[in-house]
Every structure is written in structure tokens, then in C-alpha cells.
Short mmCIF file of C-alpha atoms in Angstrom, two decimals:
data_model
loop_
_atom_site.label_atom_id
_atom_site.label_comp_id
_atom_site.label_asym_id
_atom_site.label_seq_id
_atom_site.Cartn_x
_atom_site.Cartn_y
_atom_site.Cartn_z
CA MET S 1 -37.52 37.79 -22.37
CA LEU S 2 -37.66 33.99 -22.13
CA THR S 3 -37.70 32.11 -25.41
CA ASP S 4 -39.64 28.92 -26.11
CA GLU S 5 -36.36 26.99 -25.77
CA HIS S 6 -35.80 28.47 -22.30
CA PHE S 7 -39.32 27.46 -21.26
CA ILE S 8 -38.81 23.87 -22.40
CA THR S 9 -35.43 23.64 -20.68
CA ARG S 10 -36.99 24.96 -17.48
CA GLN S 11 -39.65 22.24 -17.69
CA LEU S 12 -36.91 19.61 -17.84
CA LEU S 13 -35.08 21.12 -14.89
CA GLN S 14 -38.24 21.15 -12.79
CA LEU S 15 -38.33 17.34 -12.74
CA ASN S 16 -37.95 16.30 -9.08
CA ILE S 17 -35.98 13.06 -8.95
CA VAL S 18 -36.09 11.31 -5.56
CA ASP S 19 -35.02 7.69 -6.17
CA GLY S 20 -32.72 5.72 -8.44
CA LYS S 21 -32.13 2.06 -9.17
CA MET S 22 -29.54 0.93 -11.72
CA GLN S 23 -30.50 2.50 -15.09
CA TYR S 24 -33.75 3.98 -13.78
CA LEU S 25 -34.76 7.16 -11.96
CA PHE S 26 -38.03 7.91 -10.17
CA ASP S 27 -39.74 11.24 -9.59
CA GLU S 28 -41.70 12.37 -6.51
CA ASP S 29 -44.88 10.80 -7.94
CA GLY S 30 -43.21 7.42 -8.37
CA ARG S 31 -42.96 7.67 -12.16
CA ARG S 32 -40.04 5.74 -13.64
CA TYR S 33 -37.62 7.16 -16.22
CA LEU S 34 -34.94 5.41 -18.23
CA ASP S 35 -31.75 7.35 -17.51
CA ALA S 36 -29.69 7.80 -20.68
CA PHE S 37 -27.55 10.60 -19.23
CA GLY S 38 -26.13 8.93 -16.11
CA GLY S 39 -25.89 12.12 -14.09
CA ILE S 40 -23.68 13.68 -16.80
CA ALA S 41 -21.62 10.54 -17.51
CA THR S 42 -21.13 10.01 -13.80
CA VAL S 43 -23.23 6.99 -12.82
CA CYS S 44 -21.05 4.12 -13.91
CA CYS S 45 -22.31 0.89 -12.29
CA GLY S 46 -25.93 2.02 -11.94
CA HIS S 47 -27.86 4.15 -9.48
CA CYS S 48 -27.62 2.83 -5.91
CA HIS S 49 -25.78 -0.30 -6.97
CA PRO S 50 -26.06 -2.59 -3.90
CA ASP S 51 -22.35 -3.48 -3.78
CA VAL S 52 -21.30 0.18 -3.90
CA VAL S 53 -23.94 1.21 -1.36
CA GLU S 54 -22.84 -1.58 0.99
CA ALA S 55 -19.19 -0.50 0.80
CA ILE S 56 -20.12 3.12 1.51
CA VAL S 57 -22.41 2.26 4.43
CA ASN S 58 -19.93 -0.15 6.01
CA GLN S 59 -17.13 2.41 5.81
CA ALA S 60 -19.36 5.19 7.15
CA LYS S 61 -20.10 3.01 10.18
CA ARG S 62 -16.38 2.73 10.93
CA ILE S 63 -14.93 6.17 10.20
CA GLN S 64 -16.24 8.88 7.87
CA HIS S 65 -13.24 11.17 7.84
CA SER S 66 -9.62 10.98 8.88
CA THR S 67 -7.67 13.02 6.26
CA VAL S 68 -4.55 11.67 4.61
CA LEU S 69 -2.49 12.77 7.62
CA TYR S 70 -3.14 9.27 8.94
CA LEU S 71 -2.96 5.89 7.27
CA ASN S 72 -6.20 4.21 6.25
CA HIS S 73 -6.61 1.02 4.24
CA ALA S 74 -9.65 2.32 2.32
CA ILE S 75 -7.56 5.12 0.82
CA ALA S 76 -4.44 3.06 0.12
CA ASP S 77 -6.34 0.09 -1.32
CA PHE S 78 -8.25 2.25 -3.80
CA ALA S 79 -5.10 4.12 -4.84
CA GLU S 80 -3.36 0.82 -5.49
CA ALA S 81 -6.33 -0.52 -7.46
CA LEU S 82 -6.49 2.64 -9.61
CA ALA S 83 -2.75 2.56 -10.29
CA SER S 84 -3.03 -1.07 -11.41
CA LYS S 85 -5.34 0.10 -14.21
CA MET S 86 -2.69 2.45 -15.58
CA PRO S 87 -0.05 1.80 -18.26
CA GLY S 88 3.64 2.57 -17.97
CA ASP S 89 4.98 4.28 -14.86
CA LEU S 90 1.73 6.05 -13.93
CA LYS S 91 1.77 4.81 -10.33
CA VAL S 92 1.32 7.80 -7.97
CA VAL S 93 -2.25 8.80 -7.07
CA PHE S 94 -3.44 12.10 -5.56
CA PHE S 95 -7.12 12.27 -4.57
CA THR S 96 -9.31 15.35 -4.99
CA ASN S 97 -13.04 16.05 -4.68
CA SER S 98 -13.92 16.61 -8.34
CA GLY S 99 -12.71 16.68 -11.93
CA THR S 100 -12.20 20.43 -11.74
CA GLU S 101 -9.89 20.02 -8.76
CA ALA S 102 -8.05 17.17 -10.45
CA ASN S 103 -7.41 19.27 -13.55
CA GLU S 104 -6.34 22.27 -11.44
CA LEU S 105 -3.79 20.08 -9.68
CA ALA S 106 -2.57 18.54 -12.94
CA LEU S 107 -1.97 21.95 -14.50
CA MET S 108 -0.05 23.09 -11.41
CA ILE S 109 2.08 19.94 -11.44
CA ALA S 110 2.95 20.46 -15.11
CA ARG S 111 3.98 24.06 -14.45
CA LEU S 112 6.05 23.14 -11.42
CA TYR S 113 7.80 20.23 -13.13
CA THR S 114 8.73 22.09 -16.30
CA GLY S 115 9.32 25.56 -14.85
CA CYS S 116 7.13 26.93 -17.65
CA ASN S 117 3.72 28.57 -17.49
CA ASP S 118 2.21 28.06 -20.96
CA ILE S 119 -0.50 25.42 -21.32
CA ILE S 120 -2.07 24.31 -24.60
CA SER S 121 -5.64 23.05 -24.67
CA LEU S 122 -8.18 22.45 -27.44
CA ARG S 123 -10.91 24.78 -28.59
CA ASN S 124 -14.32 23.39 -27.61
CA GLY S 125 -12.75 21.52 -24.70
CA TYR S 126 -14.07 21.66 -21.14
CA HIS S 127 -11.86 21.07 -18.10
CA GLY S 128 -13.66 22.71 -15.17
CA ASN S 129 -14.90 25.99 -13.73
CA ALA S 130 -12.18 27.11 -11.30
CA ALA S 131 -9.58 29.76 -12.12
CA GLY S 132 -6.99 27.60 -13.91
CA THR S 133 -9.38 25.14 -15.50
CA MET S 134 -11.65 27.90 -16.77
CA GLY S 135 -8.62 29.19 -18.64
CA ALA S 136 -8.06 25.75 -20.17
CA THR S 137 -11.76 25.46 -21.02
CA ALA S 138 -12.33 26.88 -24.49
CA GLN S 139 -16.02 27.66 -24.84
CA SER S 140 -17.38 31.12 -24.08
CA ASN S 141 -20.53 29.51 -22.65
CA TRP S 142 -18.55 28.34 -19.63
CA LYS S 143 -16.29 31.33 -19.05
CA PHE S 144 -16.81 34.14 -16.57
CA ASN S 145 -15.04 37.48 -16.90
CA VAL S 146 -12.12 36.74 -14.59
CA VAL S 147 -8.37 36.72 -15.22
CA GLN S 148 -7.41 33.70 -17.33
CA THR S 149 -3.79 33.66 -18.43
CA GLY S 150 -1.11 31.32 -19.69
CA VAL S 151 -3.33 29.13 -21.88
CA HIS S 152 -3.33 28.83 -25.68
CA HIS S 153 -6.24 27.16 -27.47
CA ALA S 154 -5.37 25.00 -30.46
CA LEU S 155 -7.59 24.11 -33.41
CA ASN S 156 -10.09 21.44 -32.48
CA PRO S 157 -9.51 18.24 -34.50
CA ASP S 158 -13.26 17.84 -35.09
CA PRO S 159 -13.98 15.41 -37.98
CA TYR S 160 -17.52 16.79 -38.43
CA ARG S 161 -17.04 20.57 -38.25
CA GLY S 162 -13.26 20.96 -38.46
CA ALA S 163 -11.38 22.46 -41.41
CA PHE S 164 -9.31 19.32 -42.08
CA GLY S 165 -11.95 16.65 -41.62
CA SER S 166 -10.41 13.47 -40.21
CA ASP S 167 -6.76 14.36 -40.90
CA GLY S 168 -5.38 14.50 -37.38
CA GLU S 169 -1.84 15.42 -38.31
CA LYS S 170 -2.94 18.58 -40.12
CA TYR S 171 -4.69 19.83 -36.98
CA ALA S 172 -1.58 19.02 -34.93
CA ARG S 173 0.45 21.51 -36.97
CA ASP S 174 -1.43 24.26 -35.14
CA VAL S 175 0.06 23.03 -31.87
CA GLN S 176 3.52 23.43 -33.38
CA GLU S 177 2.71 26.93 -34.58
CA ILE S 178 1.35 27.96 -31.18
CA ILE S 179 4.63 26.86 -29.61
CA GLU S 180 6.72 28.66 -32.22
CA PHE S 181 4.78 31.92 -32.36
CA GLY S 182 2.98 32.15 -29.00
CA THR S 183 5.54 30.91 -26.46
CA THR S 184 9.27 30.96 -25.76
CA GLY S 185 9.49 27.65 -27.54
CA ARG S 186 9.03 25.77 -24.27
CA VAL S 187 5.68 24.86 -22.69
CA ALA S 188 4.40 23.40 -19.44
CA GLY S 189 1.93 21.02 -20.98
CA PHE S 190 -0.96 20.03 -23.19
CA ILE S 191 -4.38 18.96 -21.86
CA SER S 192 -7.07 17.20 -23.83
CA GLU S 193 -10.04 14.88 -23.50
CA ALA S 194 -9.96 11.72 -25.62
CA ILE S 195 -13.57 12.46 -26.61
CA GLN S 196 -14.92 15.91 -25.76
CA GLY S 197 -17.90 15.51 -23.44
CA VAL S 198 -19.40 18.93 -22.71
CA GLY S 199 -18.26 19.97 -26.19
CA GLY S 200 -20.77 17.58 -27.75
CA ILE S 201 -19.18 14.09 -27.72
CA VAL S 202 -16.59 15.13 -30.31
CA GLU S 203 -14.13 12.39 -31.25
CA LEU S 204 -10.63 13.66 -32.03
CA ALA S 205 -9.47 13.07 -35.59
CA PRO S 206 -7.38 9.87 -35.94
CA GLY S 207 -3.66 10.42 -35.50
CA TYR S 208 -4.09 13.73 -33.72
CA LEU S 209 -3.10 12.84 -30.16
CA PRO S 210 0.11 10.93 -31.06
CA ALA S 211 1.23 13.85 -33.24
CA ALA S 212 0.30 16.50 -30.65
CA TYR S 213 1.97 14.57 -27.81
CA ASN S 214 5.16 14.27 -29.84
CA ILE S 215 5.22 18.01 -30.60
CA VAL S 216 4.54 19.01 -26.99
CA ARG S 217 7.17 16.68 -25.55
CA LYS S 218 9.79 18.06 -27.93
CA ALA S 219 8.98 21.48 -26.42
CA GLY S 220 9.58 20.12 -22.92
CA GLY S 221 5.91 19.87 -22.00
CA LEU S 222 3.90 17.20 -20.20
CA CYS S 223 0.84 15.58 -21.75
CA ILE S 224 -2.30 15.53 -19.59
CA ALA S 225 -5.22 13.23 -20.37
CA ASP S 226 -8.54 14.49 -19.00
CA GLU S 227 -10.44 11.23 -18.42
CA VAL S 228 -13.25 12.73 -16.34
CA GLN S 229 -15.90 11.63 -18.85
CA ALA S 230 -14.15 9.26 -21.27
CA GLY S 231 -12.45 7.15 -18.60
CA VAL S 232 -13.44 4.22 -16.36
CA ALA S 233 -14.62 1.80 -19.09
CA ARG S 234 -17.19 4.17 -20.61
CA THR S 235 -15.85 3.93 -24.17
CA GLY S 236 -16.03 0.14 -23.99
CA SER S 237 -13.05 -0.63 -26.22
CA HIS S 238 -10.60 0.46 -23.51
CA PHE S 239 -10.68 1.30 -19.82
CA TRP S 240 -9.26 4.78 -20.48
CA GLY S 241 -10.15 6.94 -23.47
CA PHE S 242 -6.53 7.83 -24.28
CA GLU S 243 -5.76 4.13 -24.85
CA GLY S 244 -7.95 4.27 -27.96
CA HIS S 245 -5.47 6.75 -29.44
CA GLY S 246 -2.37 4.66 -28.74
CA VAL S 247 -0.73 7.19 -26.40
CA ILE S 248 0.51 7.15 -22.81
CA PRO S 249 0.12 10.50 -21.00
CA ASP S 250 2.40 11.91 -18.32
CA ILE S 251 -0.56 12.83 -16.11
CA VAL S 252 -4.11 11.44 -16.05
CA THR S 253 -7.06 13.13 -14.38
CA MET S 254 -10.36 11.48 -13.53
CA ALA S 255 -13.58 11.89 -11.55
CA LYS S 256 -17.28 11.17 -12.22
CA GLY S 257 -17.32 7.44 -13.06
CA ILE S 258 -14.67 6.45 -10.51
CA GLY S 259 -17.16 7.21 -7.74
CA ASN S 260 -20.49 6.30 -9.41
CA GLY S 261 -21.90 9.54 -7.99
CA ILE S 262 -19.69 9.85 -4.90
CA PRO S 263 -17.76 13.18 -4.99
CA ILE S 264 -14.21 12.08 -5.80
CA GLY S 265 -11.50 12.90 -8.32
CA ALA S 266 -7.92 11.81 -8.81
CA VAL S 267 -4.64 12.69 -10.49
CA VAL S 268 -2.30 9.87 -11.47
CA THR S 269 1.26 10.52 -12.57
CA THR S 270 4.78 9.09 -12.38
CA PRO S 271 6.95 9.03 -9.24
CA GLU S 272 9.42 11.42 -10.89
CA ILE S 273 6.81 14.03 -11.76
CA ALA S 274 5.01 13.62 -8.42
CA GLN S 275 8.19 14.69 -6.63
CA VAL S 276 7.46 18.34 -7.38
CA LEU S 277 4.68 18.35 -4.78
CA THR S 278 7.22 17.58 -2.03
CA ARG S 279 8.81 21.03 -2.43
CA ARG S 280 6.02 22.52 -0.34
CA SER S 281 3.08 21.14 1.64
CA TYR S 282 0.32 20.05 -0.72
CA PHE S 283 -2.87 19.12 1.11
CA ASN S 284 -6.53 18.46 0.31
CA THR S 285 -8.80 18.10 3.34
CA PHE S 286 -11.34 15.75 1.76
CA GLY S 287 -9.15 14.28 -1.00
CA GLY S 288 -8.93 10.61 -0.10
CA ASN S 289 -11.94 10.59 2.20
CA PRO S 290 -12.34 6.94 3.34
CA VAL S 291 -16.06 6.78 2.53
CA SER S 292 -15.45 8.07 -1.01
CA THR S 293 -12.46 5.82 -1.62
CA ALA S 294 -14.28 2.76 -0.26
CA GLY S 295 -17.08 3.51 -2.71
CA GLY S 296 -14.62 4.03 -5.54
CA HIS S 297 -12.88 0.73 -4.85
CA ALA S 298 -16.27 -1.02 -4.90
CA VAL S 299 -16.94 0.55 -8.32
CA LEU S 300 -13.80 -1.02 -9.77
CA LYS S 301 -14.78 -4.41 -8.37
CA VAL S 302 -18.31 -4.16 -9.82
CA LEU S 303 -16.97 -3.14 -13.24
CA GLU S 304 -14.86 -6.29 -13.32
CA LYS S 305 -17.38 -8.66 -11.75
CA GLU S 306 -20.27 -7.63 -14.02
CA LYS S 307 -18.10 -7.14 -17.11
CA LEU S 308 -19.48 -3.65 -17.62
CA GLN S 309 -16.68 -2.55 -19.94
CA GLU S 310 -17.61 -5.38 -22.28
CA ASN S 311 -21.28 -4.41 -21.96
CA ALA S 312 -20.43 -0.80 -22.82
CA PHE S 313 -18.68 -1.99 -25.96
CA VAL S 314 -21.33 -4.49 -27.12
CA VAL S 315 -24.48 -2.58 -26.22
CA GLY S 316 -22.93 0.81 -26.97
CA SER S 317 -21.98 -0.37 -30.47
CA TYR S 318 -25.52 -1.67 -30.95
CA LEU S 319 -27.03 1.62 -29.76
CA LYS S 320 -24.78 3.58 -32.13
CA GLU S 321 -25.92 1.39 -35.04
CA GLN S 322 -29.54 2.12 -34.16
CA LEU S 323 -28.81 5.85 -33.94
CA ASN S 324 -27.31 5.72 -37.42
CA LYS S 325 -30.50 4.07 -38.67
CA LEU S 326 -32.47 6.92 -37.12
CA LYS S 327 -30.14 9.31 -38.94
CA GLU S 328 -31.17 7.70 -42.24
CA LYS S 329 -34.81 8.24 -41.34
CA HIS S 330 -34.63 11.77 -39.89
CA ASP S 331 -32.77 14.46 -41.84
CA ILE S 332 -32.48 16.56 -38.69
CA ILE S 333 -29.78 14.19 -37.37
CA GLY S 334 -26.59 15.50 -38.95
CA ASP S 335 -24.02 13.33 -37.23
CA VAL S 336 -23.76 10.31 -34.92
CA ARG S 337 -20.48 9.79 -33.10
CA GLY S 338 -18.69 8.48 -30.03
CA LYS S 339 -17.76 5.09 -28.60
CA GLY S 340 -19.33 2.72 -26.11
CA PHE S 341 -21.67 4.63 -23.83
CA LEU S 342 -20.19 8.02 -24.69
CA LEU S 343 -22.36 8.78 -27.73
CA GLY S 344 -23.58 11.93 -29.42
CA ALA S 345 -26.22 12.74 -32.02
CA GLU S 346 -26.02 16.25 -33.46
CA LEU S 347 -29.23 17.87 -34.69
CA VAL S 348 -29.11 20.32 -37.60
CA THR S 349 -31.83 22.06 -39.58
CA ASP S 350 -29.71 21.87 -42.75
CA ARG S 351 -27.28 18.98 -43.27
CA GLU S 352 -25.32 20.83 -45.93
CA LYS S 353 -24.84 24.00 -43.87
CA LYS S 354 -24.80 22.11 -40.55
CA THR S 355 -27.09 24.73 -39.02
CA PRO S 356 -27.55 23.90 -35.32
CA ALA S 357 -31.10 22.83 -34.40
CA LYS S 358 -31.05 24.52 -30.98
CA ALA S 359 -34.78 24.95 -30.38
CA GLU S 360 -35.68 21.60 -31.91
CA ILE S 361 -33.48 19.58 -29.57
CA SER S 362 -35.23 21.05 -26.53
CA HIS S 363 -38.62 20.07 -27.96
CA VAL S 364 -37.40 16.51 -28.59
CA MET S 365 -35.91 16.23 -25.08
CA ASN S 366 -39.20 17.33 -23.53
CA HIS S 367 -41.22 14.85 -25.60
CA MET S 368 -38.79 12.09 -24.59
CA LYS S 369 -39.13 13.05 -20.93
CA ASP S 370 -42.92 12.81 -21.24
CA MET S 371 -42.48 9.30 -22.61
CA GLY S 372 -40.18 8.25 -19.78
CA VAL S 373 -36.66 8.77 -21.14
CA LEU S 374 -34.08 11.27 -19.86
CA VAL S 375 -31.18 12.31 -22.09
CA GLY S 376 -28.60 15.11 -21.98
CA LYS S 377 -27.56 17.77 -24.43
CA GLY S 378 -24.35 19.66 -25.05
CA GLY S 379 -22.02 21.03 -27.69
CA PHE S 380 -21.11 24.67 -28.18
CA TYR S 381 -24.46 25.34 -29.86
CA GLY S 382 -26.45 23.17 -27.44
CA ASN S 383 -27.72 20.96 -30.28
CA VAL S 384 -26.10 17.60 -29.51
CA PHE S 385 -27.74 14.74 -27.62
CA ARG S 386 -25.29 13.45 -25.02
CA ILE S 387 -26.11 9.79 -24.53
CA THR S 388 -24.10 8.59 -21.53
CA PRO S 389 -26.16 6.02 -19.61
CA PRO S 390 -25.02 3.81 -16.73
CA LEU S 391 -22.89 0.98 -18.09
CA CYS S 392 -25.55 -1.57 -17.11
CA PHE S 393 -27.78 -0.27 -19.96
CA THR S 394 -29.17 -3.21 -21.99
CA LYS S 395 -30.12 -3.82 -25.62
CA GLU S 396 -33.77 -3.68 -24.54
CA ASP S 397 -33.12 -0.26 -22.97
CA SER S 398 -31.45 0.80 -26.20
CA ASP S 399 -34.44 -0.29 -28.28
CA PHE S 400 -36.81 1.60 -26.00
CA PHE S 401 -34.58 4.68 -26.16
CA ILE S 402 -34.51 4.57 -29.97
CA ASP S 403 -38.28 4.05 -30.25
CA VAL S 404 -38.92 7.04 -27.97
CA MET S 405 -36.45 9.27 -29.80
CA ASP S 406 -37.98 8.21 -33.14
CA ILE S 407 -41.46 9.21 -31.97
CA ALA S 408 -40.21 12.49 -30.50
CA LEU S 409 -38.36 13.42 -33.71
CA SER S 410 -41.48 12.59 -35.74
CA LYS S 411 -43.43 15.17 -33.73
CA LEU S 412 -41.25 18.07 -34.96
#
């Protein structure tokens, strides 16, 4: 039997989007919507950004596919540009088609390099829906009943719902205990987002990642940063989410924003670690497709030319301030969190008990859609607004978004 929440969600899904321009989407009737979800934190520069479209079209006119068996400047130039954005010795780039594929490859590299099988990931984290990444994902909502082995899920350092509040080092002790009691004492690696996206825009408690990285490296493991949603300037303060925690990973995975909607993912690691893939023939037919890499390279140029990282910081900070003001007005908003244009607002029916407002959020989303604003939702309980617009979002867009959300919340 379908619930009222299912009916409302179905109404949202039935929206037929046919055109996009920068921060706007248009349905089949020509109605315009302000896009505050960015195709699930994917549209980075803006829908159909002319510079990105031009790069894609020009490359498609020359050659659409060649595979990495042959040299092609589009592939090499983008790899070089990506590597230049990385700290330390993270200089080798492998291209994939998606974030799931990137995380699958990263987990395999860690296992090959260390000779160990055990991976540690965080509860509430999401890393993909293939065999290995589904094991690393730690939410029952996204798991099918297939074999998932070799992964241990550590306590989530969630400042809002976690047992230790904002004390990151206390949460990190669980990583140490997992290694001591659940493994041989050696592990392959640790994978984590800097801010959990699908999990509800959960910021990791301060001090957690440096402590966890230190513990994992002492056990011989590699540290993997999943930057599929938090990376590519979205947090504003830094180009990569992990930089906000003061750590340098051994492997970085990315997708979504690096293509602005083009299907592309990547794994970046050090020359030493990358050597493990020379033991056999590793190949990805479409990884490094010239059309995708030409588009990705154009994205990096647009980010720099239009100062979109700075915009994400300035406007994102402003939008977060306005969300906090809404929180003061509406008791149903239990928490506002995130950085830049990776923001979350959690709805609860009781602030003290933090009871998830699952049905209410669907009502609010539908009212907002009717008023011309599209926004996402997530979190384990499905009660968190995921606000991840294109990085060209303006203060005026933010004001409109807040006004619409205010009205929609007032209708509850």
C-alpha cells in the first residue's frame, strides 16, 4: 500500500525536465525551476555552460572514442590539469566512468598494494552500488542481498546524532578497536567522504580524519578520500573536501562535478602505489574517453575563470546563514550543516528527541516544486534537505530559495 509520502515523492519524480541553462531547469511546458540540487551535486559550472558545451562539441567533431590504447591530447591534458590540483605526490590519474567505478578501483588498488583484504569505512557513508562499493556503503537503504565481505564499518563521527558530539578523536578510537579486534592487525585501507553526501550532508567531527588516518597508516593501510560529492570546489573553502581536514590521502576518488554532468570519474594516487596495476592488464574501455575528458578540462578552466570556488564560499556561507535564520523561525529544522554549496537542513518533529520528519519533508519539497524550486533530500531517515546547487548560484537565488522554503514550511 502506497503511503502519502510515496505519493508525494512520485509526484516529484514525474516532473519531465527537458532543458537546462546554468542554475535553471525547464519542464516540457516551458516552466522554469531554480535548481538547488544540481543533479545530485553533479552540475558544477551550470547546466549547458557554453564553454563546456563548446569543448564537448568540438571534440565530438574530431574523434568521439579512441580508448587509452592510443595517445590523445584531450585525455593527457585533462589528467595533467587534474594532477596539478592535487597536493603531495598524488600525480597518477586513472579515468573511469563514474564514482562507483572510481571507488571500486581505489579499493582494489589498496588491497593489491598492501596485500591485505580488510577495508574500514564509516557507518552512514555511501560509496557506490557495485559489489565492492556496496560493501563499503553502510546504509541498509542502499544494500542488496549479495555477498559483501572484507569491510568493517566504524562509528560515524556525526556531531549532531553521534555519541561523542564533536569530539573527533573519541570516534577514531573505534577505528583502532576494529583493527585490534576485527582484523589481523593489518588492513588494506580506510575510505571516507569529507562530508557525507547521500548520508545527509554530515560533516565529520573536527580532528577525526587526522586521527583515523594516523591509526590506519600505523596498521599498514592506505587512506582513500571519496571526493565524488565534496570535491571540485563545492565546499568553497578548498578545492577538495579533505583539505578542510588538514590531511593528505594516499588515493583520491572523484566523479560528478569533474564532468558537470558528463559521465566521468577518476582515481588519483602516487606513482609508487599506481605501480600495482602494472602486475596485470588493467583496462577500462570508456575511461578516458576524449569527449568526456575534453569536457572535464573545460570545467576546470571555467571554475578558475569565473572564480566559482570563491562564489561557492561567499554565497554558500550566506545561504547557510539564511538557513540558520529559518531554523530560528521553524522548530521543525533541527540542524543546519555543511560548507559552501554542500549544505544540509535536517527536519525533525521533536528537536529534543531528534525524531525524523520523514513525511513532512516530502510535503515541503512538493510545495517548493510548485513554487519553482527543486531541492534534494537524503540521510538515512530521508529527512534531510540536500542543497547542492550549481556553483554559479547567486545571493538573489539564495534569497528566493529561502523565501520559498519559508512559505513551504509555514504550510505544514
